[in-house]
Short mmCIF file of N, CA and C in Angstrom, two decimals:
data_model
loop_
_atom_site.label_atom_id
_atom_site.label_comp_id
_atom_site.label_asym_id
_atom_site.label_seq_id
_atom_site.Cartn_x
_atom_site.Cartn_y
_atom_site.Cartn_z
N MET A 1 7.91 79.13 -15.22
CA MET A 1 8.96 78.46 -15.99
C MET A 1 10.16 78.18 -15.08
N GLU A 2 10.66 76.96 -15.14
CA GLU A 2 11.79 76.56 -14.29
C GLU A 2 13.10 77.14 -14.81
N THR A 3 13.93 77.55 -13.88
CA THR A 3 15.27 78.01 -14.24
C THR A 3 16.18 76.80 -14.43
N ARG A 4 17.36 77.04 -14.97
CA ARG A 4 18.34 75.97 -15.13
C ARG A 4 18.70 75.35 -13.78
N LYS A 5 18.89 76.20 -12.76
CA LYS A 5 19.24 75.73 -11.42
C LYS A 5 18.11 74.85 -10.86
N GLN A 6 16.85 75.24 -11.04
CA GLN A 6 15.72 74.44 -10.55
C GLN A 6 15.67 73.09 -11.25
N LYS A 7 15.91 73.09 -12.55
CA LYS A 7 15.92 71.83 -13.32
C LYS A 7 17.04 70.92 -12.81
N GLU A 8 18.20 71.50 -12.56
CA GLU A 8 19.33 70.73 -12.01
C GLU A 8 18.97 70.15 -10.65
N ASP A 9 18.38 70.98 -9.79
CA ASP A 9 18.01 70.52 -8.45
C ASP A 9 17.03 69.35 -8.53
N ILE A 10 16.07 69.43 -9.43
CA ILE A 10 15.10 68.35 -9.60
C ILE A 10 15.80 67.09 -10.12
N PHE A 11 16.66 67.26 -11.10
CA PHE A 11 17.39 66.13 -11.68
C PHE A 11 18.19 65.38 -10.61
N TYR A 12 18.97 66.12 -9.82
CA TYR A 12 19.81 65.47 -8.82
C TYR A 12 19.01 64.96 -7.62
N MET A 13 17.87 65.61 -7.31
CA MET A 13 17.02 65.09 -6.25
C MET A 13 16.44 63.73 -6.67
N LYS A 14 16.15 63.58 -7.95
CA LYS A 14 15.67 62.28 -8.44
C LYS A 14 16.75 61.21 -8.27
N GLU A 15 18.00 61.61 -8.40
CA GLU A 15 19.11 60.67 -8.14
C GLU A 15 19.14 60.29 -6.66
N ALA A 16 18.91 61.26 -5.79
CA ALA A 16 18.87 60.97 -4.34
C ALA A 16 17.68 60.06 -4.02
N ILE A 17 16.57 60.25 -4.71
CA ILE A 17 15.39 59.40 -4.51
C ILE A 17 15.71 57.96 -4.92
N ARG A 18 16.46 57.79 -5.99
CA ARG A 18 16.88 56.43 -6.39
C ARG A 18 17.66 55.76 -5.26
N GLU A 19 18.52 56.53 -4.61
CA GLU A 19 19.28 56.00 -3.48
C GLU A 19 18.35 55.66 -2.32
N ALA A 20 17.37 56.51 -2.06
CA ALA A 20 16.42 56.27 -0.97
C ALA A 20 15.67 54.97 -1.19
N LYS A 21 15.35 54.69 -2.44
CA LYS A 21 14.62 53.45 -2.76
C LYS A 21 15.49 52.22 -2.51
N LYS A 22 16.79 52.37 -2.63
CA LYS A 22 17.70 51.26 -2.29
C LYS A 22 17.63 50.98 -0.78
N ALA A 23 17.56 52.03 0.01
CA ALA A 23 17.42 51.87 1.46
C ALA A 23 16.10 51.18 1.78
N GLU A 24 15.05 51.63 1.13
CA GLU A 24 13.72 51.05 1.37
C GLU A 24 13.71 49.56 1.05
N ALA A 25 14.38 49.16 -0.02
CA ALA A 25 14.45 47.75 -0.41
C ALA A 25 15.12 46.89 0.66
N LEU A 26 15.98 47.53 1.47
CA LEU A 26 16.66 46.83 2.57
C LEU A 26 15.93 47.00 3.90
N LYS A 27 14.72 47.56 3.83
CA LYS A 27 13.90 47.82 5.03
C LYS A 27 14.53 48.88 5.93
N GLU A 28 15.30 49.75 5.33
CA GLU A 28 15.88 50.91 6.02
C GLU A 28 14.93 52.10 5.81
N VAL A 29 15.03 53.09 6.68
CA VAL A 29 14.27 54.32 6.46
C VAL A 29 14.76 54.88 5.11
N PRO A 30 13.83 55.14 4.18
CA PRO A 30 14.22 55.52 2.82
C PRO A 30 14.71 56.97 2.69
N ILE A 31 15.98 57.12 2.98
CA ILE A 31 16.64 58.42 2.82
C ILE A 31 17.85 58.18 1.93
N GLY A 32 17.98 59.01 0.90
CA GLY A 32 19.09 58.88 -0.02
C GLY A 32 19.76 60.22 -0.25
N ALA A 33 21.01 60.16 -0.73
CA ALA A 33 21.77 61.39 -0.95
C ALA A 33 22.78 61.19 -2.07
N VAL A 34 23.10 62.29 -2.73
CA VAL A 34 24.19 62.32 -3.70
C VAL A 34 24.95 63.62 -3.49
N ILE A 35 26.23 63.59 -3.84
CA ILE A 35 27.04 64.82 -3.84
C ILE A 35 27.49 65.05 -5.27
N VAL A 36 27.32 66.30 -5.71
CA VAL A 36 27.61 66.69 -7.08
C VAL A 36 28.70 67.75 -7.10
N LYS A 37 29.65 67.55 -8.02
CA LYS A 37 30.70 68.55 -8.25
C LYS A 37 30.84 68.74 -9.76
N ASP A 38 30.81 69.97 -10.19
CA ASP A 38 30.97 70.29 -11.62
C ASP A 38 30.02 69.47 -12.50
N GLY A 39 28.79 69.33 -12.07
CA GLY A 39 27.78 68.64 -12.87
C GLY A 39 27.90 67.13 -12.89
N GLU A 40 28.71 66.57 -12.00
CA GLU A 40 28.90 65.12 -11.97
C GLU A 40 28.67 64.59 -10.55
N VAL A 41 27.94 63.48 -10.45
CA VAL A 41 27.73 62.84 -9.15
C VAL A 41 29.04 62.17 -8.75
N ILE A 42 29.61 62.60 -7.62
CA ILE A 42 30.88 62.01 -7.16
C ILE A 42 30.69 61.06 -5.99
N ALA A 43 29.48 61.04 -5.42
CA ALA A 43 29.20 60.13 -4.30
C ALA A 43 27.70 59.87 -4.22
N ARG A 44 27.37 58.62 -3.87
CA ARG A 44 25.98 58.20 -3.71
C ARG A 44 25.86 57.42 -2.41
N GLY A 45 24.73 57.56 -1.75
CA GLY A 45 24.55 56.78 -0.53
C GLY A 45 23.12 56.80 -0.05
N PHE A 46 22.84 55.90 0.86
CA PHE A 46 21.51 55.82 1.46
C PHE A 46 21.66 55.39 2.90
N ASN A 47 20.60 55.60 3.65
CA ASN A 47 20.56 55.27 5.06
C ASN A 47 20.88 53.79 5.26
N GLN A 48 21.78 53.48 6.21
CA GLN A 48 22.17 52.09 6.47
C GLN A 48 22.30 51.81 7.97
N ARG A 49 21.57 52.57 8.77
CA ARG A 49 21.69 52.40 10.23
C ARG A 49 21.32 51.00 10.69
N GLU A 50 20.23 50.45 10.19
CA GLU A 50 19.80 49.12 10.61
C GLU A 50 20.74 48.05 10.08
N SER A 51 21.09 48.14 8.81
CA SER A 51 21.96 47.15 8.18
C SER A 51 23.31 47.07 8.87
N ASN A 52 23.87 48.24 9.19
CA ASN A 52 25.21 48.31 9.78
C ASN A 52 25.20 48.41 11.30
N GLN A 53 24.02 48.61 11.88
CA GLN A 53 23.90 48.86 13.32
C GLN A 53 24.88 49.95 13.76
N GLN A 54 24.86 51.02 12.99
CA GLN A 54 25.73 52.19 13.24
C GLN A 54 24.86 53.44 13.33
N ALA A 55 24.90 54.12 14.43
CA ALA A 55 24.10 55.33 14.61
C ALA A 55 24.45 56.42 13.59
N THR A 56 25.67 56.42 13.12
CA THR A 56 26.12 57.47 12.19
C THR A 56 25.95 57.10 10.72
N ALA A 57 25.33 55.97 10.41
CA ALA A 57 25.21 55.52 9.02
C ALA A 57 24.04 56.18 8.30
N HIS A 58 23.96 57.49 8.43
CA HIS A 58 22.96 58.28 7.71
C HIS A 58 23.45 58.47 6.27
N ALA A 59 22.52 58.67 5.37
CA ALA A 59 22.86 58.86 3.95
C ALA A 59 23.89 59.98 3.76
N GLU A 60 23.71 61.08 4.46
CA GLU A 60 24.63 62.22 4.31
C GLU A 60 26.04 61.88 4.77
N MET A 61 26.13 61.19 5.88
CA MET A 61 27.45 60.83 6.42
C MET A 61 28.18 59.90 5.44
N ILE A 62 27.44 58.98 4.85
CA ILE A 62 28.02 58.04 3.91
C ILE A 62 28.52 58.76 2.66
N VAL A 63 27.70 59.67 2.12
CA VAL A 63 28.15 60.36 0.88
C VAL A 63 29.26 61.36 1.15
N ILE A 64 29.26 61.97 2.31
CA ILE A 64 30.35 62.90 2.64
C ILE A 64 31.67 62.12 2.70
N GLU A 65 31.64 60.97 3.36
CA GLU A 65 32.86 60.16 3.44
C GLU A 65 33.32 59.73 2.03
N GLN A 66 32.39 59.28 1.22
CA GLN A 66 32.73 58.87 -0.16
C GLN A 66 33.31 60.03 -0.96
N ALA A 67 32.68 61.19 -0.85
CA ALA A 67 33.13 62.36 -1.61
C ALA A 67 34.52 62.79 -1.16
N CYS A 68 34.78 62.74 0.14
CA CYS A 68 36.11 63.07 0.63
C CYS A 68 37.16 62.12 0.04
N GLN A 69 36.82 60.84 -0.03
CA GLN A 69 37.74 59.87 -0.63
C GLN A 69 37.92 60.16 -2.12
N SER A 70 36.82 60.45 -2.80
CA SER A 70 36.86 60.74 -4.23
C SER A 70 37.72 61.96 -4.54
N GLU A 71 37.62 62.95 -3.67
CA GLU A 71 38.35 64.21 -3.87
C GLU A 71 39.72 64.22 -3.20
N SER A 72 40.03 63.18 -2.44
CA SER A 72 41.27 63.12 -1.65
C SER A 72 41.43 64.37 -0.79
N SER A 73 40.32 64.79 -0.20
CA SER A 73 40.32 65.98 0.63
C SER A 73 39.11 65.96 1.56
N TRP A 74 39.25 66.53 2.74
CA TRP A 74 38.11 66.66 3.63
C TRP A 74 37.31 67.91 3.30
N ARG A 75 37.84 68.76 2.45
CA ARG A 75 37.15 69.98 2.05
C ARG A 75 36.36 69.73 0.77
N LEU A 76 35.05 69.91 0.86
CA LEU A 76 34.17 69.69 -0.29
C LEU A 76 33.56 71.03 -0.74
N GLU A 77 34.42 72.03 -0.84
CA GLU A 77 34.00 73.41 -1.07
C GLU A 77 33.28 73.66 -2.38
N ASP A 78 33.49 72.85 -3.38
CA ASP A 78 32.84 73.05 -4.68
C ASP A 78 31.72 72.05 -4.92
N CYS A 79 31.18 71.49 -3.84
CA CYS A 79 30.19 70.42 -3.96
C CYS A 79 28.82 70.83 -3.44
N THR A 80 27.80 70.20 -4.01
CA THR A 80 26.42 70.35 -3.55
C THR A 80 25.93 69.00 -3.08
N LEU A 81 25.32 68.98 -1.91
CA LEU A 81 24.72 67.78 -1.35
C LEU A 81 23.22 67.82 -1.61
N TYR A 82 22.69 66.76 -2.20
CA TYR A 82 21.26 66.58 -2.41
C TYR A 82 20.83 65.43 -1.51
N VAL A 83 19.80 65.65 -0.70
CA VAL A 83 19.34 64.62 0.23
C VAL A 83 17.82 64.69 0.32
N THR A 84 17.19 63.53 0.43
CA THR A 84 15.73 63.46 0.38
C THR A 84 15.05 63.98 1.64
N LEU A 85 15.74 64.01 2.76
CA LEU A 85 15.18 64.53 4.01
C LEU A 85 16.13 65.56 4.60
N GLU A 86 15.58 66.60 5.16
CA GLU A 86 16.37 67.65 5.80
C GLU A 86 17.36 67.04 6.79
N PRO A 87 18.63 67.42 6.71
CA PRO A 87 19.65 66.86 7.61
C PRO A 87 19.39 67.12 9.10
N CYS A 88 19.76 66.14 9.90
CA CYS A 88 19.67 66.20 11.36
C CYS A 88 20.87 66.99 11.90
N PRO A 89 20.95 67.18 13.23
CA PRO A 89 22.08 67.94 13.78
C PRO A 89 23.45 67.31 13.48
N MET A 90 23.54 65.98 13.57
CA MET A 90 24.82 65.31 13.30
C MET A 90 25.24 65.56 11.85
N CYS A 91 24.32 65.37 10.94
CA CYS A 91 24.65 65.53 9.52
C CYS A 91 24.92 66.99 9.17
N ALA A 92 24.15 67.89 9.77
CA ALA A 92 24.39 69.32 9.55
C ALA A 92 25.79 69.69 10.04
N GLY A 93 26.20 69.13 11.16
CA GLY A 93 27.55 69.36 11.67
C GLY A 93 28.61 68.86 10.70
N ALA A 94 28.38 67.68 10.13
CA ALA A 94 29.33 67.12 9.15
C ALA A 94 29.38 67.98 7.89
N ILE A 95 28.25 68.54 7.52
CA ILE A 95 28.19 69.43 6.35
C ILE A 95 29.06 70.67 6.60
N VAL A 96 28.91 71.25 7.78
CA VAL A 96 29.73 72.42 8.14
C VAL A 96 31.21 72.04 8.15
N GLN A 97 31.54 70.91 8.79
CA GLN A 97 32.93 70.49 8.91
C GLN A 97 33.57 70.16 7.56
N SER A 98 32.77 69.66 6.62
CA SER A 98 33.34 69.30 5.31
C SER A 98 33.31 70.45 4.32
N ARG A 99 32.77 71.58 4.73
CA ARG A 99 32.76 72.80 3.91
C ARG A 99 31.95 72.66 2.61
N ILE A 100 30.92 71.82 2.63
CA ILE A 100 30.06 71.67 1.46
C ILE A 100 29.50 73.04 1.10
N ALA A 101 29.48 73.33 -0.19
CA ALA A 101 29.10 74.66 -0.67
C ALA A 101 27.59 74.93 -0.59
N ARG A 102 26.78 73.90 -0.79
CA ARG A 102 25.33 74.10 -0.85
C ARG A 102 24.63 72.80 -0.50
N VAL A 103 23.45 72.91 0.14
CA VAL A 103 22.63 71.75 0.46
C VAL A 103 21.25 71.94 -0.13
N VAL A 104 20.75 70.87 -0.76
CA VAL A 104 19.40 70.85 -1.31
C VAL A 104 18.70 69.64 -0.70
N PHE A 105 17.54 69.86 -0.07
CA PHE A 105 16.82 68.72 0.50
C PHE A 105 15.38 68.68 0.01
N GLY A 106 14.78 67.51 0.17
CA GLY A 106 13.39 67.30 -0.24
C GLY A 106 12.44 67.66 0.89
N ALA A 107 12.07 66.67 1.69
CA ALA A 107 11.11 66.86 2.77
C ALA A 107 11.76 67.51 3.99
N SER A 108 11.00 68.37 4.64
CA SER A 108 11.44 68.95 5.92
C SER A 108 11.29 67.89 7.00
N ASP A 109 12.10 68.01 8.05
CA ASP A 109 12.04 67.08 9.18
C ASP A 109 11.62 67.85 10.42
N GLU A 110 10.35 67.70 10.78
CA GLU A 110 9.78 68.43 11.92
C GLU A 110 10.39 68.02 13.25
N LYS A 111 10.97 66.82 13.32
CA LYS A 111 11.49 66.31 14.59
C LYS A 111 12.99 66.53 14.77
N ALA A 112 13.75 66.62 13.67
CA ALA A 112 15.20 66.73 13.82
C ALA A 112 15.86 67.63 12.79
N GLY A 113 15.10 68.32 11.98
CA GLY A 113 15.66 69.12 10.89
C GLY A 113 16.49 70.31 11.37
N CYS A 114 17.74 70.33 10.97
CA CYS A 114 18.65 71.40 11.39
C CYS A 114 19.17 72.23 10.23
N CYS A 115 18.35 72.32 9.19
CA CYS A 115 18.68 73.17 8.05
C CYS A 115 17.52 74.14 7.80
N GLY A 116 16.87 74.55 8.91
CA GLY A 116 15.82 75.53 8.81
C GLY A 116 14.55 75.21 9.57
N THR A 117 14.27 73.95 9.86
CA THR A 117 13.00 73.61 10.51
C THR A 117 13.07 73.85 12.01
N ILE A 118 13.91 73.11 12.72
CA ILE A 118 14.07 73.32 14.17
C ILE A 118 15.06 74.46 14.40
N MET A 119 16.13 74.42 13.66
CA MET A 119 17.17 75.46 13.68
C MET A 119 17.93 75.34 12.37
N ASN A 120 18.82 76.26 12.12
CA ASN A 120 19.65 76.16 10.92
C ASN A 120 21.12 76.24 11.31
N LEU A 121 21.71 75.07 11.50
CA LEU A 121 23.14 75.01 11.85
C LEU A 121 24.03 75.46 10.69
N LEU A 122 23.49 75.42 9.47
CA LEU A 122 24.30 75.80 8.31
C LEU A 122 24.36 77.31 8.12
N ASP A 123 23.60 78.02 8.94
CA ASP A 123 23.57 79.48 8.87
C ASP A 123 23.94 80.08 10.23
N GLU A 124 24.65 79.31 11.03
CA GLU A 124 25.05 79.74 12.38
C GLU A 124 26.28 80.64 12.26
N PRO A 125 26.14 81.92 12.59
CA PRO A 125 27.25 82.87 12.39
C PRO A 125 28.49 82.58 13.22
N ARG A 126 28.36 81.81 14.29
CA ARG A 126 29.53 81.52 15.13
C ARG A 126 30.42 80.44 14.53
N PHE A 127 29.91 79.69 13.54
CA PHE A 127 30.75 78.70 12.85
C PHE A 127 31.58 79.39 11.79
N ASN A 128 32.64 78.72 11.37
CA ASN A 128 33.52 79.32 10.37
C ASN A 128 33.12 78.96 8.93
N HIS A 129 31.95 78.35 8.77
CA HIS A 129 31.49 78.01 7.42
C HIS A 129 29.99 78.26 7.33
N TYR A 130 29.58 78.86 6.25
CA TYR A 130 28.17 79.11 5.97
C TYR A 130 27.79 78.31 4.74
N CYS A 131 26.60 77.75 4.74
CA CYS A 131 26.16 76.92 3.62
C CYS A 131 24.73 77.28 3.24
N PRO A 132 24.53 77.81 2.04
CA PRO A 132 23.15 78.09 1.61
C PRO A 132 22.35 76.79 1.45
N VAL A 133 21.06 76.87 1.76
CA VAL A 133 20.17 75.71 1.74
C VAL A 133 18.97 76.00 0.86
N THR A 134 18.58 75.01 0.07
CA THR A 134 17.33 75.06 -0.68
C THR A 134 16.53 73.84 -0.25
N GLY A 135 15.38 74.07 0.34
CA GLY A 135 14.54 72.97 0.79
C GLY A 135 13.28 72.85 -0.03
N GLY A 136 12.63 71.71 0.09
CA GLY A 136 11.34 71.50 -0.56
C GLY A 136 11.40 71.03 -2.00
N ILE A 137 12.57 70.61 -2.47
CA ILE A 137 12.68 70.12 -3.85
C ILE A 137 12.09 68.70 -3.91
N LEU A 138 11.05 68.53 -4.71
CA LEU A 138 10.31 67.26 -4.80
C LEU A 138 9.85 66.80 -3.41
N ALA A 139 9.44 67.77 -2.59
CA ALA A 139 9.05 67.49 -1.20
C ALA A 139 7.90 66.50 -1.11
N GLU A 140 6.95 66.59 -2.02
CA GLU A 140 5.81 65.68 -1.97
C GLU A 140 6.27 64.24 -2.20
N GLU A 141 7.10 64.05 -3.20
CA GLU A 141 7.59 62.71 -3.52
C GLU A 141 8.49 62.15 -2.41
N THR A 142 9.41 62.97 -1.92
CA THR A 142 10.32 62.50 -0.87
C THR A 142 9.57 62.26 0.44
N GLY A 143 8.62 63.12 0.74
CA GLY A 143 7.81 62.95 1.95
C GLY A 143 6.94 61.71 1.88
N GLU A 144 6.39 61.45 0.69
CA GLU A 144 5.54 60.27 0.49
C GLU A 144 6.32 58.97 0.71
N LEU A 145 7.56 58.95 0.26
CA LEU A 145 8.41 57.76 0.49
C LEU A 145 8.48 57.45 1.98
N LEU A 146 8.73 58.47 2.77
CA LEU A 146 8.86 58.30 4.22
C LEU A 146 7.52 57.96 4.86
N THR A 147 6.47 58.66 4.47
CA THR A 147 5.14 58.41 5.03
C THR A 147 4.70 56.98 4.77
N ASN A 148 4.86 56.52 3.54
CA ASN A 148 4.46 55.15 3.19
C ASN A 148 5.29 54.12 3.96
N PHE A 149 6.58 54.38 4.11
CA PHE A 149 7.45 53.46 4.85
C PHE A 149 6.97 53.33 6.30
N PHE A 150 6.73 54.46 6.96
CA PHE A 150 6.33 54.40 8.36
C PHE A 150 4.92 53.86 8.55
N LYS A 151 4.02 54.11 7.59
CA LYS A 151 2.67 53.52 7.64
C LYS A 151 2.77 52.00 7.61
N ALA A 152 3.58 51.48 6.68
CA ALA A 152 3.76 50.04 6.54
C ALA A 152 4.39 49.45 7.81
N LEU A 153 5.34 50.17 8.39
CA LEU A 153 6.00 49.71 9.62
C LEU A 153 5.00 49.64 10.77
N ARG A 154 4.18 50.68 10.92
CA ARG A 154 3.17 50.69 11.98
C ARG A 154 2.15 49.57 11.78
N LYS A 155 1.76 49.35 10.54
CA LYS A 155 0.79 48.29 10.22
C LYS A 155 1.37 46.92 10.59
N LYS A 156 2.64 46.72 10.26
CA LYS A 156 3.32 45.46 10.58
C LYS A 156 3.39 45.25 12.10
N LYS A 157 3.70 46.33 12.84
CA LYS A 157 3.78 46.24 14.30
C LYS A 157 2.41 45.93 14.91
N ARG A 158 1.36 46.57 14.38
CA ARG A 158 0.01 46.32 14.89
C ARG A 158 -0.38 44.85 14.63
N LYS A 159 -0.03 44.35 13.46
CA LYS A 159 -0.35 42.97 13.11
C LYS A 159 0.37 42.01 14.06
N LYS A 160 1.63 42.32 14.39
CA LYS A 160 2.40 41.49 15.33
C LYS A 160 1.73 41.47 16.71
N CYS A 161 1.24 42.63 17.14
CA CYS A 161 0.60 42.73 18.46
C CYS A 161 -0.69 41.92 18.53
N HIS A 162 -1.37 41.79 17.40
CA HIS A 162 -2.66 41.08 17.38
C HIS A 162 -2.52 39.60 17.06
N ASP A 163 -1.33 39.16 16.74
CA ASP A 163 -1.12 37.72 16.44
C ASP A 163 -0.99 36.90 17.69
#
């Protein structure tokens, strides 16, 4: 039986998935995120690196910036970040710097995950902020979004090579 917290995590991860699908529609890597405070989504975003040609236009960076504007503060101490893919080192650093209270992610990132897979920057005792992490929420669904996107991309590249 699911707890209230698990139901909440699933509900908000579905919101992050909606954002990821917006990225996918723009031919971006389908990663989405939302930030929640007091049961309300205060920021939404998705990956926009290709659209903006900005290395830092990750879903997490976008929602952190939006949430800071929404809260008129760089401190997001009462907020939870939901993101479809485990944050990379840059995003994990921004999470620490913004003092986000908790992170929930879907799929693990074997190549760049810094919330437990490669390392856990959010649990680094030398930093002045600690952030609990819950991973694997709707991992199959979030992972499938990414797998299907990259399969289609590889297929398109192979087709180009054979034309």
